[in-house]
Coordinates of C-alpha atoms in Angstrom, one line a residue:
X1 CA 0.5 -0.1 0.1
X2 CA 2.7 2.5 0.4
X3 CA 5.4 4.1 -1.6
X4 CA 8.8 3.6 -1.8
X5 CA 11.4 5.7 -2.8
X6 CA 15.6 5.5 -3.7
X7 CA 17.9 7.2 -4.9
X8 CA 22.1 6.5 -5.2
X9 CA 24.2 8.3 -7.2
X10 CA 26.1 11.8 -7.6
X11 CA 23.2 14.0 -7.9
X12 CA 21.3 15.6 -4.6
X13 CA 18.8 13.0 -3.6
X14 CA 16.2 14.8 -1.7
X15 CA 15.2 16.5 -5.0
X16 CA 14.5 13.0 -6.8
X17 CA 13.3 11.8 -3.9
X18 CA 10.4 14.3 -3.2
X19 CA 9.4 14.3 -6.6
X20 CA 9.0 10.3 -6.3
X21 CA 6.9 10.5 -3.4
X22 CA 4.5 13.0 -5.1
X23 CA 4.3 10.5 -8.1
X24 CA 3.8 7.4 -5.3
X25 CA 1.1 9.4 -3.7
X26 CA -1.7 7.9 -5.0
X27 CA -0.4 5.0 -2.6
X28 CA -0.7 6.5 1.0
X29 CA -1.1 9.4 2.2
X30 CA -0.8 9.3 6.0
X31 CA 2.2 10.4 6.1
X32 CA 5.7 10.9 4.7
X33 CA 9.1 11.4 5.6
X34 CA 12.7 10.6 4.2
X35 CA 16.3 9.6 5.3
X36 CA 19.6 11.1 3.9
X37 CA 23.0 10.6 4.3
X38 CA 24.8 13.1 4.1
X39 CA 28.8 14.0 3.0
X40 CA 29.5 14.1 6.9
X41 CA 28.1 11.0 7.6
X42 CA 25.3 11.9 9.0
X43 CA 21.9 9.9 8.6
X44 CA 19.3 12.5 8.8
X45 CA 15.6 11.5 8.9
X46 CA 12.9 13.9 8.4
X47 CA 9.0 12.6 8.5
X48 CA 5.7 14.1 8.9
X49 CA 2.0 13.3 9.6
X50 CA 0.0 14.0 6.6
X51 CA 0.8 14.5 2.4
X52 CA 4.3 15.2 0.7
X53 CA 3.3 18.7 0.8
X54 CA 3.7 18.6 4.5
X55 CA 7.0 17.3 4.9
X56 CA 8.6 19.3 2.5
X57 CA 7.0 22.1 4.2
X58 CA 8.7 20.6 7.8
X59 CA 12.1 20.3 5.8
X60 CA 12.4 24.1 4.8
X61 CA 15.2 24.8 7.6
X62 CA 16.3 20.9 7.6
X63 CA 19.7 19.8 5.9
X64 CA 18.9 17.9 2.9
X65 CA 21.9 17.2 1.8
X66 CA 23.5 14.2 0.4
X67 CA 23.8 11.9 -3.1
X68 CA 22.0 8.4 -1.1
X69 CA 18.6 8.8 0.2
X70 CA 15.6 6.4 1.3
X71 CA 11.6 8.1 1.2
X72 CA 8.5 6.5 1.9
X73 CA 4.7 7.5 1.7
X74 CA 2.5 6.0 4.4
X75 CA -0.8 3.9 3.8
X76 CA -1.0 3.1 7.8
X77 CA -1.7 -1.0 9.3
X78 CA 0.1 -0.8 12.7
X79 CA -0.1 2.3 14.4
X80 CA -2.2 5.2 13.3
X81 CA -1.2 7.9 11.3
X82 CA 1.4 10.1 13.1
X83 CA 4.9 11.5 13.1
X84 CA 6.2 8.9 14.9
X85 CA 4.9 6.2 13.2
X86 CA 5.9 7.8 9.8
X87 CA 8.7 6.1 8.1
X88 CA 11.3 6.0 7.8
X89 CA 12.6 4.5 11.1
X90 CA 15.9 4.6 12.8
X91 CA 17.5 1.5 14.7
X92 CA 18.6 2.4 18.0
X93 CA 21.9 3.3 17.4
X94 CA 20.8 5.5 14.5
X95 CA 22.9 3.9 12.4
X96 CA 20.2 2.1 10.2
X97 CA 17.6 3.8 8.8
X98 CA 14.8 1.8 7.0
X99 CA 11.2 2.4 4.4
X100 CA 9.3 -0.6 4.6
X101 CA 5.8 -1.8 2.4
X102 CA 4.0 -4.7 4.0
X103 CA 2.9 -6.3 7.4
X104 CA 5.8 -8.2 9.1
X105 CA 2.7 -11.2 10.8
X106 CA 5.2 -11.9 13.5
X107 CA 6.1 -8.8 14.3
X108 CA 4.6 -8.4 18.1
X109 CA 6.6 -12.1 19.1
X110 CA 10.3 -10.2 17.7
X111 CA 9.6 -7.3 19.4
X112 CA 9.1 -8.7 22.8
X113 CA 12.3 -10.7 22.0
X114 CA 14.1 -7.8 21.3
X115 CA 12.6 -5.5 24.3
X116 CA 14.1 -8.3 26.6
X117 CA 17.0 -7.5 24.8
X118 CA 17.1 -4.0 26.4
X119 CA 16.0 -2.7 22.9
X120 CA 13.8 0.3 22.9
X121 CA 11.0 0.6 20.4
X122 CA 9.7 4.8 19.3
X123 CA 6.7 4.0 17.4
X124 CA 3.7 1.3 17.0
X125 CA 5.2 0.1 14.0
X126 CA 6.1 -3.5 12.7
X127 CA 8.0 -2.1 10.2
X128 CA 10.4 -0.7 13.4
X129 CA 10.5 -3.8 14.8
X130 CA 12.6 -5.3 11.5
X131 CA 15.3 -2.6 11.8
X132 CA 16.1 -3.0 15.4
X133 CA 15.8 -7.0 14.6
X134 CA 18.2 -6.5 11.6
X135 CA 20.9 -4.2 13.5
X136 CA 20.8 -6.5 16.4
X137 CA 21.6 -9.5 14.0
X138 CA 24.7 -7.6 12.6
X139 CA 25.8 -6.7 16.5
X140 CA 25.7 -10.2 17.5
X141 CA 26.6 -11.8 15.2
X142 CA 29.2 -9.0 13.4
X143 CA 27.9 -9.7 10.1
X144 CA 27.6 -7.0 7.0
X145 CA 24.2 -5.5 6.6
X146 CA 23.3 -7.5 3.7
X147 CA 24.2 -10.7 5.6
X148 CA 22.4 -9.4 8.6
X149 CA 18.9 -8.4 6.2
X150 CA 19.2 -12.0 5.2
X151 CA 19.0 -13.9 8.5
X152 CA 16.4 -10.7 9.5
X153 CA 14.2 -12.1 6.9
X154 CA 14.6 -15.7 7.5
X155 CA 12.8 -15.1 10.6
X156 CA 9.8 -12.3 9.7
X157 CA 6.5 -13.7 8.7
X158 CA 4.4 -11.7 6.5
X159 CA 4.9 -9.1 3.5
X160 CA 7.7 -6.8 2.5
X161 CA 9.3 -4.5 0.4
X162 CA 11.9 -2.9 2.0
X163 CA 15.2 -0.2 1.7
X164 CA 17.8 -0.1 4.1
X165 CA 21.1 2.3 4.6
X166 CA 23.8 2.7 7.1
X167 CA 25.4 5.7 7.6
X168 CA 28.5 3.6 8.4
X169 CA 28.1 2.3 4.6
X170 CA 27.2 5.6 2.9
X171 CA 27.6 4.3 -0.6
X172 CA 25.1 1.5 -0.8
X173 CA 21.1 0.6 -0.4
X174 CA 20.1 -2.7 0.4
X175 CA 16.7 -3.6 -0.8
X176 CA 14.4 -6.6 -0.5
X177 CA 10.9 -7.8 -1.6
X178 CA 8.3 -10.3 -0.9
X179 CA 4.9 -10.3 -2.1
X180 CA 5.3 -7.2 -2.4
X181 CA 6.6 -5.0 -5.5
X182 CA 9.9 -3.2 -5.5
X183 CA 11.4 -2.5 -8.8
X184 CA 15.5 -1.0 -9.4
X185 CA 16.2 1.6 -11.7
X186 CA 19.7 1.5 -13.2
X187 CA 20.9 4.7 -15.0
X188 CA 24.5 6.5 -15.8
X189 CA 26.5 6.1 -12.6
X190 CA 23.3 5.9 -10.6
X191 CA 21.0 4.3 -9.7
X192 CA 16.6 4.3 -8.4
X193 CA 14.4 2.9 -6.0
X194 CA 10.2 3.0 -6.9
X195 CA 7.7 0.5 -5.7
X196 CA 6.5 1.1 -9.3
X197 CA 8.1 2.6 -12.4
X198 CA 6.4 5.8 -11.9
X199 CA 9.4 7.9 -10.1
X200 CA 12.0 6.1 -12.5
X201 CA 11.1 7.1 -15.9
X202 CA 12.1 10.7 -15.9
X203 CA 15.6 9.0 -15.6
X204 CA 16.0 5.5 -17.2
X205 CA 13.6 3.5 -19.1
X206 CA 16.2 0.5 -17.7
X207 CA 14.9 -1.5 -15.1
X208 CA 15.0 -4.6 -12.8
X209 CA 11.6 -6.3 -11.3
X210 CA 12.7 -7.9 -8.1
X211 CA 11.3 -11.4 -7.4
X212 CA 9.9 -12.5 -4.6
X213 CA 12.4 -13.9 -1.7
X214 CA 15.2 -11.6 -3.3
X215 CA 17.4 -9.0 -2.5
X216 CA 19.4 -6.2 -4.0
X217 CA 22.8 -5.0 -2.9
X218 CA 23.3 -1.3 -4.5
X219 CA 26.8 -0.1 -4.5
X220 CA 28.2 3.1 -6.5
X221 CA 31.7 1.5 -6.8
X222 CA 29.9 -2.4 -7.4
X223 CA 27.1 -1.4 -9.1
X224 CA 23.6 -4.4 -8.8
X225 CA 23.6 -7.3 -7.2
X226 CA 20.9 -9.4 -6.9
X227 CA 20.9 -12.3 -4.5
X228 CA 18.4 -14.8 -2.9
X229 CA 17.3 -14.8 1.0
X230 CA 20.1 -17.7 1.4
X231 CA 22.8 -16.0 -0.4
X232 CA 22.9 -17.4 -3.7
X233 CA 23.4 -15.0 -7.1
X234 CA 20.8 -14.2 -9.2
X235 CA 20.9 -13.4 -12.8
X236 CA 19.7 -10.0 -13.9
X237 CA 16.7 -9.5 -15.9
X238 CA 17.0 -6.0 -17.3
X239 CA 13.4 -4.6 -18.9
X240 CA 12.7 -1.5 -20.6
X241 CA 9.9 0.6 -19.8
X242 CA 7.7 2.0 -22.1
X243 CA 5.7 5.0 -20.1
X244 CA 5.1 8.1 -21.4
X245 CA 6.1 10.5 -19.1
X246 CA 2.9 12.5 -19.5
X247 CA 1.1 10.0 -18.6
X248 CA 1.6 10.5 -15.0
X249 CA 0.7 14.1 -15.4
X250 CA -2.5 15.8 -15.2
X251 CA -1.9 17.6 -17.9
X252 CA -4.0 20.4 -17.3
X253 CA -7.4 18.6 -15.6
X254 CA -8.1 19.6 -12.1
X255 CA -7.8 15.7 -11.0
X256 CA -5.9 12.6 -12.2
X257 CA -10.2 10.9 -11.9
X258 CA -11.3 13.2 -14.5
X259 CA -8.0 12.6 -16.8
X260 CA -8.4 9.2 -16.8
X261 CA -12.1 9.1 -17.3
X262 CA -11.2 11.4 -20.6
X263 CA -8.9 9.3 -21.5
X264 CA -11.3 5.9 -21.8
X265 CA -11.7 6.6 -25.9
X266 CA -7.7 7.0 -26.6
X267 CA -7.1 4.2 -24.0
X268 CA -9.8 1.5 -25.3
X269 CA -8.6 1.8 -28.8
X270 CA -4.8 1.3 -27.5
X271 CA -6.2 -2.0 -25.7
X272 CA -7.9 -3.2 -29.0
X273 CA -4.7 -1.9 -31.1
X274 CA -3.5 -5.1 -32.8
X275 CA -5.9 -7.6 -31.0
X276 CA -9.1 -6.0 -33.7
X277 CA -8.0 -6.2 -37.3
X278 CA -7.9 -3.2 -39.5
X279 CA -11.1 -4.0 -40.8
X280 CA -12.7 -4.4 -37.5
X281 CA -14.4 -8.3 -38.1
X282 CA -11.4 -10.4 -36.4
X283 CA -10.2 -10.5 -32.8
X284 CA -6.4 -12.3 -32.8
X285 CA -5.5 -12.8 -29.1
X286 CA -2.2 -14.4 -28.8
X287 CA -2.5 -16.5 -25.4
X288 CA -5.8 -18.0 -27.2
X289 CA -2.7 -18.7 -30.0
X290 CA 0.0 -20.3 -27.8
X291 CA -2.3 -22.1 -25.2
X292 CA -5.3 -22.9 -27.7
X293 CA -5.5 -26.3 -26.0
X294 CA -5.9 -25.7 -22.4
X295 CA -8.8 -22.8 -23.2
X296 CA -10.5 -24.8 -25.5
X297 CA -10.5 -27.7 -23.2
X298 CA -11.6 -25.6 -20.4
X299 CA -14.7 -27.6 -18.4
X300 CA -15.0 -24.4 -16.1
X301 CA -13.3 -20.8 -15.8
X302 CA -13.2 -19.2 -12.1
X303 CA -13.0 -15.5 -12.2
X304 CA -10.7 -14.1 -9.0
X305 CA -10.3 -10.6 -8.5
X306 CA -11.3 -7.7 -5.7
X307 CA -13.4 -4.6 -6.2
X308 CA -13.6 -2.9 -9.4
X309 CA -12.0 -5.5 -11.1
X310 CA -14.5 -8.1 -9.5
X311 CA -17.5 -6.1 -10.9
X312 CA -15.7 -6.3 -14.7
X313 CA -15.2 -10.2 -13.6
X314 CA -19.0 -10.3 -13.5
X315 CA -19.6 -8.9 -17.3
X316 CA -17.0 -11.1 -18.4
X317 CA -19.0 -14.2 -16.4
X318 CA -22.0 -12.9 -18.7
X319 CA -20.2 -12.8 -21.9
X320 CA -18.8 -15.6 -22.0
X321 CA -21.3 -17.6 -21.1
X322 CA -23.5 -16.7 -23.5
X323 CA -20.8 -16.4 -26.8
X324 CA -18.9 -19.5 -25.4
X325 CA -20.9 -22.1 -23.3
X326 CA -18.9 -22.2 -21.1
X327 CA -20.2 -21.9 -17.2
X328 CA -18.4 -19.4 -15.2
X329 CA -18.1 -18.3 -12.0
X330 CA -16.7 -15.2 -10.4
X331 CA -15.0 -14.9 -6.9
X332 CA -13.7 -12.6 -4.5
X333 CA -9.8 -13.4 -4.2
X334 CA -9.8 -12.5 -0.5
X335 CA -12.8 -15.4 0.3
X336 CA -12.0 -18.0 -2.3
X337 CA -8.1 -17.8 -0.9
X338 CA -9.4 -18.8 2.8
X339 CA -11.6 -21.4 2.2
X340 CA -10.9 -24.9 0.3
X341 CA -12.5 -24.4 -3.6
X342 CA -12.6 -27.5 -6.0
X343 CA -10.7 -26.5 -8.1
X344 CA -8.9 -29.4 -11.3
X345 CA -6.9 -29.3 -13.7
X346 CA -9.6 -29.0 -16.4
X347 CA -10.3 -25.3 -15.0
X348 CA -9.4 -22.2 -16.3
X349 CA -8.8 -19.5 -13.7
X350 CA -8.8 -16.2 -14.7
X351 CA -7.4 -13.3 -12.4
X352 CA -8.0 -9.9 -12.9
X353 CA -6.1 -7.2 -11.3
X354 CA -5.4 -3.6 -12.6
X355 CA -2.0 -3.2 -10.2
X356 CA -0.8 -6.9 -10.8
X357 CA -0.3 -6.7 -7.3
X358 CA -3.1 -7.1 -5.4
X359 CA -2.5 -9.6 -2.5
X360 CA -5.3 -11.4 -2.2
X361 CA -5.7 -12.1 -6.1
X362 CA -2.0 -13.1 -6.1
X363 CA -2.5 -15.4 -3.2
X364 CA -5.6 -17.0 -5.5
X365 CA -3.7 -17.5 -8.1
X366 CA -1.0 -19.3 -5.9
X367 CA -4.1 -21.3 -4.9
X368 CA -5.0 -22.3 -8.4
X369 CA -1.9 -23.1 -9.6
X370 CA -1.0 -25.8 -6.8
X371 CA -4.6 -27.5 -7.5
X372 CA -3.3 -27.4 -11.2
X373 CA -5.6 -24.9 -12.2
X374 CA -4.2 -23.3 -15.9
X375 CA -4.3 -19.5 -14.9
X376 CA -4.8 -16.6 -17.2
X377 CA -4.0 -12.8 -15.9
X378 CA -6.0 -9.5 -17.1
X379 CA -3.8 -6.6 -15.6
X380 CA -2.5 -3.0 -16.8
X381 CA 1.0 -3.0 -14.7
X382 CA 3.3 -4.8 -17.2
X383 CA 6.1 -6.8 -15.2
X384 CA 3.7 -7.0 -12.3
X385 CA 3.4 -10.2 -10.1
X386 CA 0.5 -11.6 -11.2
X387 CA 1.4 -11.9 -14.6
X388 CA 4.9 -13.3 -13.8
X389 CA 3.0 -15.8 -11.6
X390 CA 0.3 -16.7 -14.1
X391 CA 0.5 -19.0 -17.4
X392 CA -0.7 -16.5 -19.9
X393 CA -2.9 -13.5 -19.9
X394 CA -3.4 -10.3 -22.0
X395 CA -2.5 -6.6 -21.0
X396 CA -5.0 -4.1 -20.5
X397 CA -2.8 -1.6 -22.1
X398 CA -4.5 1.7 -21.1
X399 CA -1.6 3.4 -19.2
X400 CA -0.7 4.4 -15.7
X401 CA -3.7 5.0 -13.9
X402 CA -3.0 7.0 -11.1
X403 CA -6.8 8.2 -9.5
X404 CA -7.4 5.8 -6.9
X405 CA -10.9 5.3 -7.8
X406 CA -10.4 3.1 -10.9
X407 CA -12.2 4.1 -14.5
X408 CA -10.3 3.1 -17.1
X409 CA -9.1 0.4 -16.1
X410 CA -12.8 -1.1 -15.5
X411 CA -13.6 -0.5 -19.4
X412 CA -10.4 -1.5 -20.2
X413 CA -10.6 -4.9 -18.2
X414 CA -14.3 -5.7 -19.5
X415 CA -13.3 -4.6 -23.5
X416 CA -10.1 -7.3 -22.6
X417 CA -13.0 -10.0 -21.2
X418 CA -15.3 -9.4 -24.2
X419 CA -12.2 -9.8 -26.7
X420 CA -11.5 -13.3 -24.8
X421 CA -15.3 -14.6 -25.1
X422 CA -15.1 -13.2 -29.2
X423 CA -11.9 -15.4 -29.5
X424 CA -12.5 -18.1 -27.6
X425 CA -16.2 -18.6 -29.0
X426 CA -14.9 -18.1 -32.6
X427 CA -12.5 -21.1 -31.5
X428 CA -14.9 -23.2 -30.2
X429 CA -17.6 -22.5 -32.9
X430 CA -20.4 -21.2 -30.5
X431 CA -20.9 -18.4 -31.7
X432 CA -22.8 -17.5 -35.2
X433 CA -20.8 -15.7 -38.0
X434 CA -23.1 -13.0 -38.2
X435 CA -23.4 -12.2 -34.4
X436 CA -19.8 -12.4 -34.1
X437 CA -19.0 -9.9 -37.1
X438 CA -21.9 -8.0 -35.5
X439 CA -20.3 -7.8 -31.7
X440 CA -16.6 -7.2 -32.7
X441 CA -17.7 -4.0 -35.0
X442 CA -19.3 -2.5 -32.4
X443 CA -16.8 -3.2 -30.4
X444 CA -14.5 -1.3 -32.3
X445 CA -16.3 1.4 -32.6
X446 CA -16.8 1.6 -28.8
X447 CA -14.4 4.4 -28.6
X448 CA -16.3 6.8 -30.8
X449 CA -19.8 6.1 -28.6
X450 CA -17.6 6.9 -25.4
X451 CA -16.5 10.5 -27.1
X452 CA -20.1 11.1 -27.6
X453 CA -21.0 9.9 -24.0
X454 CA -18.6 12.2 -22.7
X455 CA -20.6 15.3 -24.0
X456 CA -23.0 14.9 -21.1
X457 CA -20.4 16.0 -18.6
X458 CA -21.9 19.6 -18.6
X459 CA -25.2 18.2 -17.7
X460 CA -23.8 15.7 -15.6
X461 CA -21.9 18.3 -13.2
X462 CA -25.0 20.7 -13.2
X463 CA -27.0 17.5 -11.9
X464 CA -24.7 16.4 -9.3
X465 CA -25.2 19.8 -7.7
X466 CA -28.7 18.7 -7.0
X467 CA -27.9 15.5 -5.5
X468 CA -24.7 16.4 -3.5
X469 CA -27.1 16.8 0.1
X470 CA -28.2 12.8 -0.3
X471 CA -26.8 10.7 2.7
X472 CA -27.6 7.8 0.8
X473 CA -28.5 6.6 -2.9
X474 CA -29.3 3.4 -4.9
X475 CA -28.3 2.1 -8.2
X476 CA -29.8 -0.1 -10.3
X477 CA -29.9 -2.6 -13.1
X478 CA -30.5 -5.7 -14.8
X479 CA -28.3 -8.4 -16.8
X480 CA -25.3 -6.5 -17.7
X481 CA -26.4 -3.3 -16.3
X482 CA -26.6 -5.1 -13.1
X483 CA -22.6 -5.0 -12.2
X484 CA -22.6 -1.4 -13.5
X485 CA -24.6 -0.2 -10.7
X486 CA -22.7 -2.1 -8.3
X487 CA -19.4 -0.3 -9.8
X488 CA -21.3 3.1 -10.0
X489 CA -22.5 2.7 -6.2
X490 CA -19.0 1.7 -5.4
X491 CA -17.3 4.8 -7.5
X492 CA -19.6 7.4 -5.5
X493 CA -18.9 5.7 -1.9
X494 CA -15.2 5.6 -2.8
X495 CA -14.4 9.6 -3.4
X496 CA -17.9 11.0 -1.9
X497 CA -18.2 9.4 1.4
X498 CA -22.3 9.0 0.3
X499 CA -23.2 5.6 1.1
X500 CA -24.5 4.2 -2.3
X501 CA -25.5 0.2 -3.1
X502 CA -26.1 -1.5 -6.2
X503 CA -28.8 -3.9 -6.8
X504 CA -30.4 -6.0 -9.4
X505 CA -33.7 -4.1 -9.9
X506 CA -35.8 -7.1 -9.6
X507 CA -34.6 -7.4 -6.3
X508 CA -35.4 -4.0 -4.8
X509 CA -39.0 -5.1 -4.1
X510 CA -37.0 -8.0 -1.8
X511 CA -36.0 -5.5 0.4
X512 CA -34.4 -2.1 -0.7
X513 CA -38.0 -0.5 -1.9
X514 CA -38.1 0.3 2.4
X515 CA -35.7 2.9 1.7
X516 CA -37.0 4.6 -0.9
X517 CA -38.7 8.1 -0.1
X518 CA -38.1 12.0 -1.4
X519 CA -34.8 12.2 0.0
X520 CA -33.5 8.9 -1.6
X521 CA -32.0 9.5 -5.0
X522 CA -32.3 6.2 -7.2
X523 CA -30.5 5.4 -10.2
X524 CA -31.7 3.2 -12.8
X525 CA -29.9 2.2 -16.1
X526 CA -32.9 1.8 -17.7
X527 CA -31.2 1.1 -21.7
X528 CA -33.7 0.1 -24.4
X529 CA -33.0 -3.9 -24.5
X530 CA -34.6 -6.8 -23.8
X531 CA -35.8 -6.2 -19.7
X532 CA -36.7 -2.4 -20.6
X533 CA -40.0 -3.8 -19.7
X534 CA -39.4 -4.8 -16.8
X535 CA -37.4 -1.8 -15.3
X536 CA -39.9 0.3 -16.5
X537 CA -41.9 -0.9 -14.0
X538 CA -39.4 -0.4 -10.9
X539 CA -39.1 2.9 -12.2
X540 CA -42.3 3.4 -11.5
X541 CA -42.7 1.7 -8.6
X542 CA -39.7 4.5 -7.1
X543 CA -41.7 7.2 -8.3
X544 CA -45.0 5.9 -6.8
X545 CA -43.4 6.2 -3.2
X546 CA -41.9 9.7 -4.1
X547 CA -38.3 8.2 -5.0
X548 CA -36.4 10.5 -6.8
X549 CA -34.9 8.8 -10.3
X550 CA -31.9 9.2 -12.1
X551 CA -32.0 7.5 -15.5
X552 CA -29.9 6.0 -17.7
X553 CA -31.7 5.8 -20.9
X554 CA -31.5 5.0 -24.9
X555 CA -31.2 7.9 -26.7
X556 CA -34.4 9.2 -28.2
X557 CA -36.5 7.4 -25.2
X558 CA -39.4 9.8 -24.1
X559 CA -41.3 7.4 -21.8
X560 CA -39.1 7.2 -18.9
X561 CA -38.6 10.9 -19.6
X562 CA -41.9 11.5 -18.8
X563 CA -41.6 9.8 -15.2
X564 CA -37.7 10.2 -14.5
X565 CA -36.3 13.6 -12.0
X566 CA -33.8 13.3 -14.5
X567 CA -32.2 11.7 -17.4
X568 CA -29.6 10.8 -19.4
X569 CA -29.5 9.5 -22.8
X570 CA -26.9 6.9 -24.1
X571 CA -25.9 6.3 -27.9
X572 CA -28.0 2.7 -28.6
X573 CA -25.1 0.1 -28.5
X574 CA -25.5 -4.3 -28.3
X575 CA -26.7 -5.2 -25.2
X576 CA -23.1 -7.1 -24.5
X577 CA -21.9 -3.7 -24.8
X578 CA -23.5 -1.7 -22.8
X579 CA -21.5 -1.8 -19.7
X580 CA -18.4 0.2 -21.4
X581 CA -21.0 2.8 -22.1
X582 CA -23.4 3.0 -19.2
X583 CA -20.4 3.2 -16.5
X584 CA -19.3 6.5 -17.9
X585 CA -21.9 8.9 -16.7
X586 CA -22.3 7.0 -13.5
X587 CA -18.2 7.7 -13.1
X588 CA -18.9 11.5 -14.2
X589 CA -21.5 11.7 -12.0
X590 CA -19.5 9.9 -8.5
X591 CA -16.7 12.7 -9.9
X592 CA -18.3 15.9 -10.0
X593 CA -20.6 14.8 -6.6
X594 CA -17.7 14.5 -4.4
X595 CA -16.2 17.6 -6.3
X596 CA -19.4 19.4 -5.0
X597 CA -18.9 18.2 -1.5
X598 CA -15.0 19.3 -1.3
X599 CA -13.8 15.9 -1.4
X600 CA -10.0 15.0 -2.6
X601 CA -11.0 13.2 -5.4
X602 CA -7.3 11.6 -5.9
X603 CA -6.6 10.6 -2.4
X604 CA -9.9 9.5 -0.8
X605 CA -9.5 8.9 2.9
X606 CA -8.2 5.4 4.5
X607 CA -8.1 4.0 0.9
X608 CA -4.6 3.1 -1.3
X609 CA -4.5 2.5 -5.0
X610 CA -2.7 -0.7 -5.1
X611 CA -4.2 -3.3 -1.9
X612 CA -1.1 -5.0 -1.2
X613 CA -1.5 -6.2 2.1
X614 CA -4.6 -7.9 3.4

């Protein structure tokens, strides 16, 4: 959840670290801190509660010199957000400083043993326990920092990405990872560390993704060396990162979320590029070519995901079952991993994660692999843990998503799932040629349709002002629109802090209708599809109870327009493609309501972009 940055080279480290923290602030913003080794041998740690701006203000009159440093922006797990619990943490002697992303599950036992040895603690965090343990091992066994880190990590249980510096060894950084991402950037006589590539790409496009259980020793005089916890030297796999710096800047938009909403036509074009041919009548996924046998002979598909990705999975379930005639189950990865699921070698497990680092989804992948299933990943972040752990998969290629509330990643995931269903159905012979062509052409045209939908932004903005007062919202949809209702409610909850629930429209009579009154706005997705008449009846039931209806309808629909309080018109598309269109106004509604309420849209309270801990 937390953001890690590191630098060692010949430049001043502080500005590089601060810029890196700003680019990683979406990962955590409870507190921030920096540790710097200056030329006189001092190890200075500065940290504050709050955002990176608070840290820079605090450091105004401090000594921030030095060419080696580590920095951190925190999302609290152990210990409340505060300056004392902020990272970096000193060891007792103040010779070492550490930053850490993850959770040390057995920290309490280790802490008690260290207290019994006379070590005192200055924070409530599990992270300080780790740096104290490393120093205790160094002193007791007379080991180097690298050796002590190896011994310490062998004793801890949990997930971590760490970076440690030692003022007695001012030309090195030791970093390690297990179940939490860490990237080493290789520059010209300098090295960088990051939780992801965003703080690195300004300086170098050459990176090494640390594998689980590996430790990096970064020295200016010797370069980069990677070893296992047991000391076995690992081969360096240097990758090239292809990210446009402009993709992680706001580009004139007031918030990343709004920028990412408006990027969706271009992003989905990129997602389909090379997969739908120029004529727009054929889908090709390399994974289905390379692993045709495993996918064609699957008896069942199980989709594992969390949050927004789970909603995308629900849409994927419907289109895969409809086109491919294969039973599909959609599981919360957090539940799947902690029971004893029935998974066999005849199953295909599809893992969906924007970051590719979601802890529960990664654990679900590992469990499914152990049971012999074939694993297919759908991710955005190239080189992340889930793509490396799966048998094959498809990247969504929508570019970095900085806003915590996922927008373009959701539509990218739905687009990939739709292409997957089309390609598999064609290979299995379960789809009529004319239906196949109709859906492929419709999907290929979706970016232009979304461009048209985005023109409703001003209308949605005005509408949002009317409903900012609400304390509760209800979202209703049927068929393909039901998961969109869930996603719309989640977006509103995440960034405006208004309680919202999504339901299948027909389930309204089984409980939620009791909540409806004049203070309850109800968002209904009521496009002109097979269940239009039934959804129309639901709207009439809501109005009979003085509910206020915001309806998403097909263009030209004047029946619901006469009943609903507010109407947003959507272009006509195939029913299976409606989620890609209907979700756009709901993203805009959540955004504008949150802005009207004065909320921090890109960094909502208590949330972080990538959930890399349980």
